[in-house]
């Protein structure tokens, strides 16, 4: 099921680069270091650098770049923070990477409407710093300090999705530059609309293949009156998963509930210099009124205790909470660095919650036979979990071994009516599985939409579907 | 801004009808009464009957019908309960109406995952009857007892959307028959996925123009422990709207909050034989734990009282609540019947909540000058409200007058960053406004998607975009 991505000769020539330099001056860079930086990913894929990188500062910059690229039939790849782990930003066919990380303007915060409009390069942590004084926050949190534009493009979610939804629920409207260089705003700011096709959701998760997002209008939430975090170790993996499934089925509005298996806890302790017991552990966060949080905590405590959970270790002060979640957020890097000089391969499935205990337990059994370190962690309240492998980049055997474990994992999830990716996206890594998950006709429909909107296949070519 | 819909000669001939009869037997009907019934709407549009009606009983029936229609280049219009009010089911170009109301199978209820899969013809009241014993409910409630397939196709919402979202949030996956006769399932049953373009949301709100929905997988919710309903009259329209806006801004999780103006209350009293004071009134519903509901009620009571609200009249027994909401659900029919032999014209806008008081107050002033009865009612917690006119169908003057009031209403909403339709959809009535709301380029993108997926323009032609 492995797809080869042959490197096609890039159509970029000196005349085209001169036109870019002419229009963009120092915003256009072609040095090897910048190209290399934009041509690598945080995962195991081979580097594929673009021919040039343009640092956009406005929607008009993106329009002009798209017009230049279309004129010369040059591919164009949108780039935010570069934190995706399915190879989304790799320049499979060369071309120009448009780096949106300098587009960091907060266009408007409408506190009374619980929404804001920001440029695509704003990162989620900076957005939350900006919002804090107004008593608001933006809940979607994929771990990495990603750009909001990138999070929209990949339909990101993360630790808070169990309570607040994913980028699918969070994005109210987008400003997008289309392959024909038009600027489209996909929706008005009203909280709901039945006006025509849902272009907003067509772009959320389209991975830069249909348009380049330059502004995002987001739903916001009031900062909860009470926030309380805790960790709890369990005797068994099954006990931890059952606790979460039972809490969800009781309708307890958990704000976050993360699982980290014993191996992942070992990695976290090493990486973040902590001293948690190295057993399967749940990280919880509770949001609400003081009484509401107390009620949730009591119910969850009873469930944990009945499922072999130990005592809750509480982190109620903001700095303690920050330390706890920083450890969780760095779990990927911690897992990769279980071996020196390793690269990461993070895979990601999501199943209906009732199937989660079985899916995660079978996966754990499968990992027990692996010859390299692998951890399980994830957003179990959604039925979503990850396996992270710490991979020797020079070992073809390890690559093949991981590929076959990953195959079994995705097949297991699909057999349970799950998806091959809960939140990482298709990118390069999950293309064969998209076909298996939804079938040729559904993917054919996606391809028809792609062809209709990007007939020259210049927007992030080779992603979602093979080139 | 009025769009003419010329009646194009239908391509249906006797040979085609014979093929339909051959395949579908008594499921295919061509009698005048059945055609007329499927060619009228609940609003002011002129009747446009199809050439034949096929009562589908399975997805395979729909596939075979689509294949026959495509072979003869005959339009095909999906029909559920016929309760849309923007002319969605009218056979603008003739053709075959596929009536899905006999597809009423409950395919699966996955109580532990809070989801279910049903055939498209299941109606929302029947679904909730079926779910009740399992402690679950499906919250989306547009008033009419619509089919779930129709509600998905029009992105319906209604009274509970303020708390539970719209069909956009409720639909997890769809089974769809495409214009080329393929059967596509748009998503797996996992609660989230980042696998490819969001086909589910492309079909939700596509009004039968991209595919025919035959099955729907829905998110469900646990029936709340406590449900409490109340009505409260206000001295002024502004006071009622301000109460809602303030409650939303305080984050009070109202399950329902509906406004009915003085004229609408008069209509409701007449139609439902009730004796409410004929002043602007809010209908509330609170869901939660006993303590949670008590807390919400106290906060909302304080807000209402500070804004000139009277006492709350409570309906806590199920039969009292049912009576209250039945009156609300029949408000459209009540408003239309303020005059004998009238037809209804219901229009619908939605604005950011902070602009709602101004929008609704200016609209009320505008209606004060109208020569015919008009009421205001709506889902004000979303910023969404309707105006219903009771129209003499034979009066060109009244039609022109309503058209001009509607123009001013939509322009007012658009100027406030609102939408021309919060929940009724585009259908025939809002086509010019879709262009004004999102612009030629965005609508051009929708047309490109339509052309890519339905190149022969046979699926509900003439809707969303003019024929």
mmCIF file of N, CA, C and O in Angstrom, chain A residues 112-114 155 157 168 178 182 188-194 196-198 201 203 209-210 219 249 350 352-354 382 384 414 417-419 421-423 425-426 437 441 445-446 452-453 464, chain B residues 112-114 155 157 168 178 182 188-194 196-198 201 203 209-210 219 249 350 352-354 382 384 414 417-419 421-423 425-426 437 441 445-446 452-453 464:
data_model
loop_
_atom_site.group_PDB
_atom_site.id
_atom_site.type_symbol
_atom_site.label_atom_id
_atom_site.label_comp_id
_atom_site.label_asym_id
_atom_site.label_seq_id
_atom_site.Cartn_x
_atom_site.Cartn_y
_atom_site.Cartn_z
ATOM 1 N N UNK A 112 -18.632 40.452 22.055
ATOM 2 C CA UNK A 112 -20.057 40.256 22.351
ATOM 3 C C UNK A 112 -20.679 39.165 21.469
ATOM 4 O O UNK A 112 -21.744 38.639 21.781
ATOM 5 N N UNK A 113 -20.015 38.854 20.348
ATOM 6 C CA UNK A 113 -20.503 37.769 19.480
ATOM 7 C C UNK A 113 -19.690 36.487 19.640
ATOM 8 O O UNK A 113 -19.936 35.515 18.921
ATOM 9 N N UNK A 114 -18.711 36.484 20.527
ATOM 10 C CA UNK A 114 -17.848 35.312 20.712
ATOM 11 C C UNK A 114 -17.216 34.865 19.396
ATOM 12 O O UNK A 114 -17.240 33.681 19.060
ATOM 13 N N UNK A 155 -7.981 20.549 9.236
ATOM 14 C CA UNK A 155 -9.099 20.146 10.122
ATOM 15 C C UNK A 155 -8.546 19.599 11.441
ATOM 16 O O UNK A 155 -8.926 18.519 11.909
ATOM 17 N N UNK A 157 -7.582 19.129 15.477
ATOM 18 C CA UNK A 157 -8.422 19.131 16.689
ATOM 19 C C UNK A 157 -7.506 19.078 17.898
ATOM 20 O O UNK A 157 -6.848 20.060 18.195
ATOM 21 N N UNK A 168 -13.569 21.886 12.464
ATOM 22 C CA UNK A 168 -14.847 21.795 11.745
ATOM 23 C C UNK A 168 -15.916 22.631 12.436
ATOM 24 O O UNK A 168 -16.691 23.334 11.798
ATOM 25 N N UNK A 178 -8.238 31.599 -4.431
ATOM 26 C CA UNK A 178 -8.548 30.409 -5.221
ATOM 27 C C UNK A 178 -7.481 30.194 -6.296
ATOM 28 O O UNK A 178 -6.696 31.093 -6.592
ATOM 29 N N UNK A 182 -8.778 34.477 -7.417
ATOM 30 C CA UNK A 182 -9.883 35.251 -6.852
ATOM 31 C C UNK A 182 -9.819 35.189 -5.318
ATOM 32 O O UNK A 182 -9.323 34.206 -4.757
ATOM 33 N N UNK A 188 -20.787 34.696 5.889
ATOM 34 C CA UNK A 188 -20.927 35.854 6.758
ATOM 35 C C UNK A 188 -20.684 35.453 8.212
ATOM 36 O O UNK A 188 -20.523 34.281 8.518
ATOM 37 N N UNK A 189 -20.764 36.447 9.091
ATOM 38 C CA UNK A 189 -20.394 36.224 10.483
ATOM 39 C C UNK A 189 -21.556 35.731 11.355
ATOM 40 O O UNK A 189 -21.390 35.458 12.541
ATOM 41 N N UNK A 190 -22.744 35.605 10.770
ATOM 42 C CA UNK A 190 -23.886 35.047 11.512
ATOM 43 C C UNK A 190 -23.538 33.627 11.973
ATOM 44 O O UNK A 190 -22.801 32.918 11.298
ATOM 45 N N UNK A 191 -24.097 33.219 13.117
ATOM 46 C CA UNK A 191 -23.703 31.923 13.676
ATOM 47 C C UNK A 191 -24.214 30.736 12.876
ATOM 48 O O UNK A 191 -23.750 29.616 13.049
ATOM 49 N N UNK A 192 -25.228 30.951 12.052
ATOM 50 C CA UNK A 192 -25.673 29.868 11.178
ATOM 51 C C UNK A 192 -26.164 30.466 9.878
ATOM 52 O O UNK A 192 -26.498 31.658 9.825
ATOM 53 N N UNK A 193 -26.219 29.655 8.857
ATOM 54 C CA UNK A 193 -26.673 30.109 7.549
ATOM 55 C C UNK A 193 -27.082 28.897 6.736
ATOM 56 O O UNK A 193 -26.496 27.821 6.878
ATOM 57 N N UNK A 194 -28.095 29.066 5.880
ATOM 58 C CA UNK A 194 -28.474 28.005 4.944
ATOM 59 C C UNK A 194 -28.297 28.497 3.519
ATOM 60 O O UNK A 194 -28.989 28.057 2.610
ATOM 61 N N UNK A 196 -26.651 28.385 0.368
ATOM 62 C CA UNK A 196 -25.819 27.738 -0.644
ATOM 63 C C UNK A 196 -24.907 26.665 -0.088
ATOM 64 O O UNK A 196 -24.999 26.282 1.084
ATOM 65 N N UNK A 197 -24.030 26.163 -0.963
ATOM 66 C CA UNK A 197 -23.106 25.098 -0.555
ATOM 67 C C UNK A 197 -22.191 25.611 0.552
ATOM 68 O O UNK A 197 -21.822 26.777 0.591
ATOM 69 N N UNK A 198 -21.786 24.700 1.406
ATOM 70 C CA UNK A 198 -20.987 25.030 2.580
ATOM 71 C C UNK A 198 -19.512 25.117 2.178
ATOM 72 O O UNK A 198 -18.727 24.198 2.414
ATOM 73 N N UNK A 201 -16.780 24.571 4.981
ATOM 74 C CA UNK A 201 -16.382 23.205 5.319
ATOM 75 C C UNK A 201 -15.699 22.495 4.163
ATOM 76 O O UNK A 201 -14.991 21.508 4.384
ATOM 77 N N UNK A 203 -13.364 23.929 2.444
ATOM 78 C CA UNK A 203 -11.957 24.317 2.598
ATOM 79 C C UNK A 203 -11.337 23.781 3.888
ATOM 80 O O UNK A 203 -10.131 23.517 3.919
ATOM 81 N N UNK A 209 -5.164 22.192 -1.092
ATOM 82 C CA UNK A 209 -5.312 21.709 -2.474
ATOM 83 C C UNK A 209 -6.386 22.454 -3.247
ATOM 84 O O UNK A 209 -6.466 22.327 -4.462
ATOM 85 N N UNK A 210 -7.243 23.216 -2.549
ATOM 86 C CA UNK A 210 -8.341 23.916 -3.235
ATOM 87 C C UNK A 210 -8.212 25.433 -3.159
ATOM 88 O O UNK A 210 -8.837 26.149 -3.955
ATOM 89 N N UNK A 219 -15.055 30.869 16.048
ATOM 90 C CA UNK A 219 -15.897 30.934 17.248
ATOM 91 C C UNK A 219 -15.004 30.913 18.485
ATOM 92 O O UNK A 219 -14.062 30.128 18.557
ATOM 93 N N UNK A 249 -20.106 8.207 28.113
ATOM 94 C CA UNK A 249 -21.462 7.666 27.999
ATOM 95 C C UNK A 249 -22.389 8.224 29.081
ATOM 96 O O UNK A 249 -23.602 8.273 28.890
ATOM 97 N N UNK A 350 -9.231 6.935 14.579
ATOM 98 C CA UNK A 350 -10.352 7.319 15.452
ATOM 99 C C UNK A 350 -11.490 6.343 15.186
ATOM 100 O O UNK A 350 -11.816 6.065 14.036
ATOM 101 N N UNK A 352 -15.532 4.716 16.711
ATOM 102 C CA UNK A 352 -16.649 4.992 17.619
ATOM 103 C C UNK A 352 -16.246 4.608 19.042
ATOM 104 O O UNK A 352 -15.581 3.586 19.246
ATOM 105 N N UNK A 353 -16.651 5.423 19.991
ATOM 106 C CA UNK A 353 -16.160 5.290 21.366
ATOM 107 C C UNK A 353 -16.406 3.893 21.948
ATOM 108 O O UNK A 353 -15.592 3.374 22.712
ATOM 109 N N UNK A 354 -17.495 3.255 21.529
ATOM 110 C CA UNK A 354 -17.805 1.924 22.070
ATOM 111 C C UNK A 354 -16.770 0.885 21.641
ATOM 112 O O UNK A 354 -16.628 -0.148 22.273
ATOM 113 N N UNK A 382 -12.670 11.301 22.299
ATOM 114 C CA UNK A 382 -13.201 11.297 20.931
ATOM 115 C C UNK A 382 -13.106 9.929 20.263
ATOM 116 O O UNK A 382 -13.520 9.778 19.122
ATOM 117 N N UNK A 384 -10.138 8.737 19.646
ATOM 118 C CA UNK A 384 -8.985 9.055 18.793
ATOM 119 C C UNK A 384 -7.683 8.775 19.549
ATOM 120 O O UNK A 384 -7.524 9.224 20.674
ATOM 121 N N UNK A 414 -10.616 0.675 10.619
ATOM 122 C CA UNK A 414 -11.635 0.676 9.557
ATOM 123 C C UNK A 414 -12.655 -0.436 9.788
ATOM 124 O O UNK A 414 -13.851 -0.244 9.556
ATOM 125 N N UNK A 417 -15.597 0.596 11.878
ATOM 126 C CA UNK A 417 -16.302 1.781 11.364
ATOM 127 C C UNK A 417 -15.586 3.074 11.767
ATOM 128 O O UNK A 417 -16.205 4.126 11.915
ATOM 129 N N UNK A 418 -14.265 2.969 11.929
ATOM 130 C CA UNK A 418 -13.478 4.144 12.270
ATOM 131 C C UNK A 418 -12.832 4.756 11.042
ATOM 132 O O UNK A 418 -13.067 4.321 9.908
ATOM 133 N N UNK A 419 -12.011 5.759 11.292
ATOM 134 C CA UNK A 419 -11.340 6.486 10.214
ATOM 135 C C UNK A 419 -9.831 6.296 10.297
ATOM 136 O O UNK A 419 -9.285 6.092 11.389
ATOM 137 N N UNK A 421 -7.660 8.514 9.887
ATOM 138 C CA UNK A 421 -7.034 9.656 10.542
ATOM 139 C C UNK A 421 -8.083 10.519 11.228
ATOM 140 O O UNK A 421 -8.984 11.057 10.584
ATOM 141 N N UNK A 422 -7.949 10.616 12.541
ATOM 142 C CA UNK A 422 -8.884 11.449 13.295
ATOM 143 C C UNK A 422 -8.569 12.921 13.161
ATOM 144 O O UNK A 422 -9.458 13.757 13.174
ATOM 145 N N UNK A 423 -7.264 13.243 13.031
ATOM 146 C CA UNK A 423 -6.902 14.662 13.026
ATOM 147 C C UNK A 423 -5.615 14.991 12.294
ATOM 148 O O UNK A 423 -5.342 16.170 12.067
ATOM 149 N N UNK A 425 -4.793 14.171 9.146
ATOM 150 C CA UNK A 425 -5.022 14.424 7.727
ATOM 151 C C UNK A 425 -4.407 13.352 6.849
ATOM 152 O O UNK A 425 -3.745 12.425 7.328
ATOM 153 N N UNK A 426 -4.644 13.494 5.543
ATOM 154 C CA UNK A 426 -4.172 12.497 4.575
ATOM 155 C C UNK A 426 -2.747 12.805 4.134
ATOM 156 O O UNK A 426 -1.877 11.945 4.199
ATOM 157 N N UNK A 437 -11.015 3.659 3.003
ATOM 158 C CA UNK A 437 -12.023 4.102 3.966
ATOM 159 C C UNK A 437 -13.333 4.498 3.287
ATOM 160 O O UNK A 437 -14.413 4.114 3.734
ATOM 161 N N UNK A 441 -15.586 5.696 -5.374
ATOM 162 C CA UNK A 441 -16.582 6.663 -5.854
ATOM 163 C C UNK A 441 -16.541 7.948 -5.036
ATOM 164 O O UNK A 441 -16.633 9.045 -5.581
ATOM 165 N N UNK A 445 -15.301 11.586 -6.358
ATOM 166 C CA UNK A 445 -16.056 12.832 -6.209
ATOM 167 C C UNK A 445 -15.141 13.945 -5.694
ATOM 168 O O UNK A 445 -15.201 15.082 -6.164
ATOM 169 N N UNK A 446 -14.275 13.619 -4.741
ATOM 170 C CA UNK A 446 -13.302 14.615 -4.261
ATOM 171 C C UNK A 446 -12.400 15.067 -5.409
ATOM 172 O O UNK A 446 -12.122 16.249 -5.573
ATOM 173 N N UNK A 452 -12.352 20.596 -10.768
ATOM 174 C CA UNK A 452 -13.202 21.741 -11.117
ATOM 175 C C UNK A 452 -12.615 23.048 -10.591
ATOM 176 O O UNK A 452 -12.698 24.086 -11.248
ATOM 177 N N UNK A 453 -12.026 23.007 -9.392
ATOM 178 C CA UNK A 453 -11.568 24.246 -8.766
ATOM 179 C C UNK A 453 -10.091 24.522 -9.054
ATOM 180 O O UNK A 453 -9.657 25.669 -8.974
ATOM 181 N N UNK A 464 -3.362 14.401 -0.587
ATOM 182 C CA UNK A 464 -4.689 13.760 -0.497
ATOM 183 C C UNK A 464 -4.812 12.669 -1.564
ATOM 184 O O UNK A 464 -5.108 11.533 -1.260
ATOM 185 N N UNK B 112 -24.651 3.533 22.857
ATOM 186 C CA UNK B 112 -23.413 3.781 23.597
ATOM 187 C C UNK B 112 -22.504 4.783 22.875
ATOM 188 O O UNK B 112 -21.613 5.355 23.475
ATOM 189 N N UNK B 113 -22.769 4.984 21.562
ATOM 190 C CA UNK B 113 -21.997 5.982 20.812
ATOM 191 C C UNK B 113 -22.789 7.271 20.565
ATOM 192 O O UNK B 113 -22.304 8.165 19.875
ATOM 193 N N UNK B 114 -24.004 7.340 21.062
ATOM 194 C CA UNK B 114 -24.863 8.506 20.828
ATOM 195 C C UNK B 114 -25.010 8.821 19.339
ATOM 196 O O UNK B 114 -24.865 9.967 18.912
ATOM 197 N N UNK B 155 -30.092 21.936 5.331
ATOM 198 C CA UNK B 155 -29.333 22.427 6.489
ATOM 199 C C UNK B 155 -30.279 23.087 7.501
ATOM 200 O O UNK B 155 -30.069 24.217 7.952
ATOM 201 N N UNK B 157 -32.537 23.917 10.925
ATOM 202 C CA UNK B 157 -32.158 24.049 12.331
ATOM 203 C C UNK B 157 -33.426 24.214 13.155
ATOM 204 O O UNK B 157 -34.180 23.277 13.304
ATOM 205 N N UNK B 168 -25.921 20.993 10.382
ATOM 206 C CA UNK B 168 -24.480 21.034 10.124
ATOM 207 C C UNK B 168 -23.717 20.292 11.212
ATOM 208 O O UNK B 168 -22.786 19.540 10.931
ATOM 209 N N UNK B 178 -25.443 9.595 -6.311
ATOM 210 C CA UNK B 178 -24.870 10.715 -7.066
ATOM 211 C C UNK B 178 -25.516 10.802 -8.452
ATOM 212 O O UNK B 178 -26.178 9.856 -8.900
ATOM 213 N N UNK B 182 -23.985 6.468 -8.643
ATOM 214 C CA UNK B 182 -23.148 5.764 -7.666
ATOM 215 C C UNK B 182 -23.713 5.971 -6.259
ATOM 216 O O UNK B 182 -24.361 6.992 -5.988
ATOM 217 N N UNK B 188 -17.127 7.742 7.873
ATOM 218 C CA UNK B 188 -17.304 6.667 8.841
ATOM 219 C C UNK B 188 -18.011 7.204 10.084
ATOM 220 O O UNK B 188 -18.249 8.400 10.207
ATOM 221 N N UNK B 189 -18.259 6.308 11.040
ATOM 222 C CA UNK B 189 -19.068 6.650 12.199
ATOM 223 C C UNK B 189 -18.243 7.229 13.351
ATOM 224 O O UNK B 189 -18.805 7.613 14.385
ATOM 225 N N UNK B 190 -16.926 7.321 13.198
ATOM 226 C CA UNK B 190 -16.098 7.968 14.222
ATOM 227 C C UNK B 190 -16.556 9.411 14.388
ATOM 228 O O UNK B 190 -17.015 10.037 13.442
ATOM 229 N N UNK B 191 -16.422 9.951 15.604
ATOM 230 C CA UNK B 191 -16.955 11.293 15.862
ATOM 231 C C UNK B 191 -16.172 12.390 15.170
ATOM 232 O O UNK B 191 -16.644 13.506 15.048
ATOM 233 N N UNK B 192 -14.959 12.123 14.768
ATOM 234 C CA UNK B 192 -14.231 13.117 13.998
ATOM 235 C C UNK B 192 -13.324 12.403 13.007
ATOM 236 O O UNK B 192 -13.005 11.232 13.187
ATOM 237 N N UNK B 193 -12.919 13.123 11.976
ATOM 238 C CA UNK B 193 -12.058 12.548 10.959
ATOM 239 C C UNK B 193 -11.394 13.682 10.204
ATOM 240 O O UNK B 193 -11.970 14.749 10.026
ATOM 241 N N UNK B 194 -10.159 13.453 9.760
ATOM 242 C CA UNK B 194 -9.474 14.425 8.914
ATOM 243 C C UNK B 194 -9.177 13.795 7.558
ATOM 244 O O UNK B 194 -8.216 14.161 6.896
ATOM 245 N N UNK B 196 -9.660 13.577 4.046
ATOM 246 C CA UNK B 196 -10.100 14.108 2.756
ATOM 247 C C UNK B 196 -11.134 15.206 2.867
ATOM 248 O O UNK B 196 -11.431 15.704 3.951
ATOM 249 N N UNK B 197 -11.658 15.608 1.697
ATOM 250 C CA UNK B 197 -12.637 16.693 1.673
ATOM 251 C C UNK B 197 -13.880 16.281 2.457
ATOM 252 O O UNK B 197 -14.259 15.113 2.491
ATOM 253 N N UNK B 198 -14.530 17.259 3.030
ATOM 254 C CA UNK B 198 -15.683 17.033 3.896
ATOM 255 C C UNK B 198 -16.942 16.888 3.039
ATOM 256 O O UNK B 198 -17.742 17.808 2.899
ATOM 257 N N UNK B 201 -20.439 17.633 4.694
ATOM 258 C CA UNK B 201 -20.905 19.017 4.743
ATOM 259 C C UNK B 201 -21.148 19.611 3.362
ATOM 260 O O UNK B 201 -21.862 20.597 3.235
ATOM 261 N N UNK B 203 -22.800 17.988 1.114
ATOM 262 C CA UNK B 203 -24.176 17.587 0.818
ATOM 263 C C UNK B 203 -25.196 18.230 1.766
ATOM 264 O O UNK B 203 -26.332 18.467 1.370
ATOM 265 N N UNK B 209 -29.321 19.242 -5.121
ATOM 266 C CA UNK B 209 -28.698 19.581 -6.407
ATOM 267 C C UNK B 209 -27.437 18.785 -6.700
ATOM 268 O O UNK B 209 -26.955 18.794 -7.823
ATOM 269 N N UNK B 210 -26.888 18.101 -5.697
ATOM 270 C CA UNK B 210 -25.629 17.358 -5.900
ATOM 271 C C UNK B 210 -25.796 15.856 -5.726
ATOM 272 O O UNK B 210 -24.959 15.082 -6.200
ATOM 273 N N UNK B 219 -25.887 12.453 15.105
ATOM 274 C CA UNK B 219 -25.489 12.506 16.515
ATOM 275 C C UNK B 219 -26.733 12.636 17.369
ATOM 276 O O UNK B 219 -27.638 13.414 17.055
ATOM 277 N N UNK B 249 -24.743 36.244 25.928
ATOM 278 C CA UNK B 249 -23.423 36.795 26.225
ATOM 279 C C UNK B 249 -22.914 36.359 27.600
ATOM 280 O O UNK B 249 -21.708 36.302 27.834
ATOM 281 N N UNK B 350 -30.458 36.011 9.468
ATOM 282 C CA UNK B 350 -29.697 35.723 10.689
ATOM 283 C C UNK B 350 -28.525 36.698 10.739
ATOM 284 O O UNK B 350 -27.830 36.878 9.734
ATOM 285 N N UNK B 352 -25.189 38.522 13.362
ATOM 286 C CA UNK B 352 -24.452 38.347 14.620
ATOM 287 C C UNK B 352 -25.306 38.867 15.784
ATOM 288 O O UNK B 352 -25.987 39.885 15.643
ATOM 289 N N UNK B 353 -25.256 38.170 16.885
ATOM 290 C CA UNK B 353 -26.179 38.423 18.002
ATOM 291 C C UNK B 353 -26.109 39.879 18.480
ATOM 292 O O UNK B 353 -27.128 40.457 18.878
ATOM 293 N N UNK B 354 -24.939 40.496 18.388
ATOM 294 C CA UNK B 354 -24.810 41.885 18.869
ATOM 295 C C UNK B 354 -25.619 42.850 18.009
ATOM 296 O O UNK B 354 -25.957 43.947 18.456
ATOM 297 N N UNK B 382 -29.885 32.480 18.272
ATOM 298 C CA UNK B 382 -28.924 32.355 17.174
ATOM 299 C C UNK B 382 -28.756 33.646 16.387
ATOM 300 O O UNK B 382 -27.975 33.679 15.432
ATOM 301 N N UNK B 384 -31.321 34.709 14.684
ATOM 302 C CA UNK B 384 -32.138 34.303 13.532
ATOM 303 C C UNK B 384 -33.606 34.628 13.767
ATOM 304 O O UNK B 384 -34.147 34.282 14.811
ATOM 305 N N UNK B 414 -27.715 41.881 5.611
ATOM 306 C CA UNK B 414 -26.402 41.798 4.956
ATOM 307 C C UNK B 414 -25.502 42.944 5.408
ATOM 308 O O UNK B 414 -24.299 42.746 5.619
ATOM 309 N N UNK B 417 -23.443 42.159 8.451
ATOM 310 C CA UNK B 417 -22.642 40.947 8.332
ATOM 311 C C UNK B 417 -23.471 39.686 8.590
ATOM 312 O O UNK B 417 -22.955 38.661 9.042
ATOM 313 N N UNK B 418 -24.756 39.787 8.288
ATOM 314 C CA UNK B 418 -25.652 38.648 8.452
ATOM 315 C C UNK B 418 -25.849 37.902 7.144
ATOM 316 O O UNK B 418 -25.231 38.210 6.129
ATOM 317 N N UNK B 419 -26.740 36.894 7.195
ATOM 318 C CA UNK B 419 -27.015 36.058 6.033
ATOM 319 C C UNK B 419 -28.461 36.233 5.582
ATOM 320 O O UNK B 419 -29.338 36.515 6.406
ATOM 321 N N UNK B 421 -30.383 33.945 4.686
ATOM 322 C CA UNK B 421 -31.227 32.863 5.198
ATOM 323 C C UNK B 421 -30.485 32.091 6.281
ATOM 324 O O UNK B 421 -29.423 31.506 6.022
ATOM 325 N N UNK B 422 -31.054 32.105 7.478
ATOM 326 C CA UNK B 422 -30.444 31.371 8.580
ATOM 327 C C UNK B 422 -30.716 29.888 8.498
ATOM 328 O O UNK B 422 -29.900 29.069 8.922
ATOM 329 N N UNK B 423 -31.904 29.537 7.936
ATOM 330 C CA UNK B 423 -32.263 28.126 7.962
ATOM 331 C C UNK B 423 -33.230 27.691 6.873
ATOM 332 O O UNK B 423 -33.424 26.496 6.687
ATOM 333 N N UNK B 425 -32.965 28.199 3.586
ATOM 334 C CA UNK B 425 -32.270 27.815 2.360
ATOM 335 C C UNK B 425 -32.531 28.796 1.223
ATOM 336 O O UNK B 425 -33.290 29.759 1.368
ATOM 337 N N UNK B 426 -31.892 28.534 0.086
ATOM 338 C CA UNK B 426 -31.985 29.421 -1.080
ATOM 339 C C UNK B 426 -33.187 29.048 -1.945
ATOM 340 O O UNK B 426 -34.027 29.905 -2.257
ATOM 341 N N UNK B 437 -24.847 38.180 -1.094
ATOM 342 C CA UNK B 437 -24.228 37.837 0.192
ATOM 343 C C UNK B 437 -22.783 37.397 0.030
ATOM 344 O O UNK B 437 -21.911 37.837 0.788
ATOM 345 N N UNK B 441 -17.781 35.424 -7.235
ATOM 346 C CA UNK B 441 -16.703 34.427 -7.254
ATOM 347 C C UNK B 441 -17.030 33.225 -6.376
ATOM 348 O O UNK B 441 -16.773 32.078 -6.759
ATOM 349 N N UNK B 445 -17.817 29.455 -7.678
ATOM 350 C CA UNK B 445 -17.178 28.239 -7.170
ATOM 351 C C UNK B 445 -18.231 27.155 -6.887
ATOM 352 O O UNK B 445 -18.030 25.976 -7.207
ATOM 353 N N UNK B 446 -19.353 27.574 -6.300
ATOM 354 C CA UNK B 446 -20.443 26.597 -6.088
ATOM 355 C C UNK B 446 -20.923 26.031 -7.425
ATOM 356 O O UNK B 446 -21.145 24.827 -7.565
ATOM 357 N N UNK B 452 -19.275 20.021 -11.946
ATOM 358 C CA UNK B 452 -18.373 18.865 -11.875
ATOM 359 C C UNK B 452 -19.119 17.602 -11.456
ATOM 360 O O UNK B 452 -18.842 16.513 -11.948
ATOM 361 N N UNK B 453 -20.070 17.749 -10.534
ATOM 362 C CA UNK B 453 -20.739 16.565 -9.980
ATOM 363 C C UNK B 453 -22.038 16.232 -10.715
ATOM 364 O O UNK B 453 -22.490 15.097 -10.676
ATOM 365 N N UNK B 464 -31.066 26.986 -6.001
ATOM 366 C CA UNK B 464 -29.834 27.662 -5.533
ATOM 367 C C UNK B 464 -29.343 28.646 -6.604
ATOM 368 O O UNK B 464 -29.185 29.826 -6.327
#
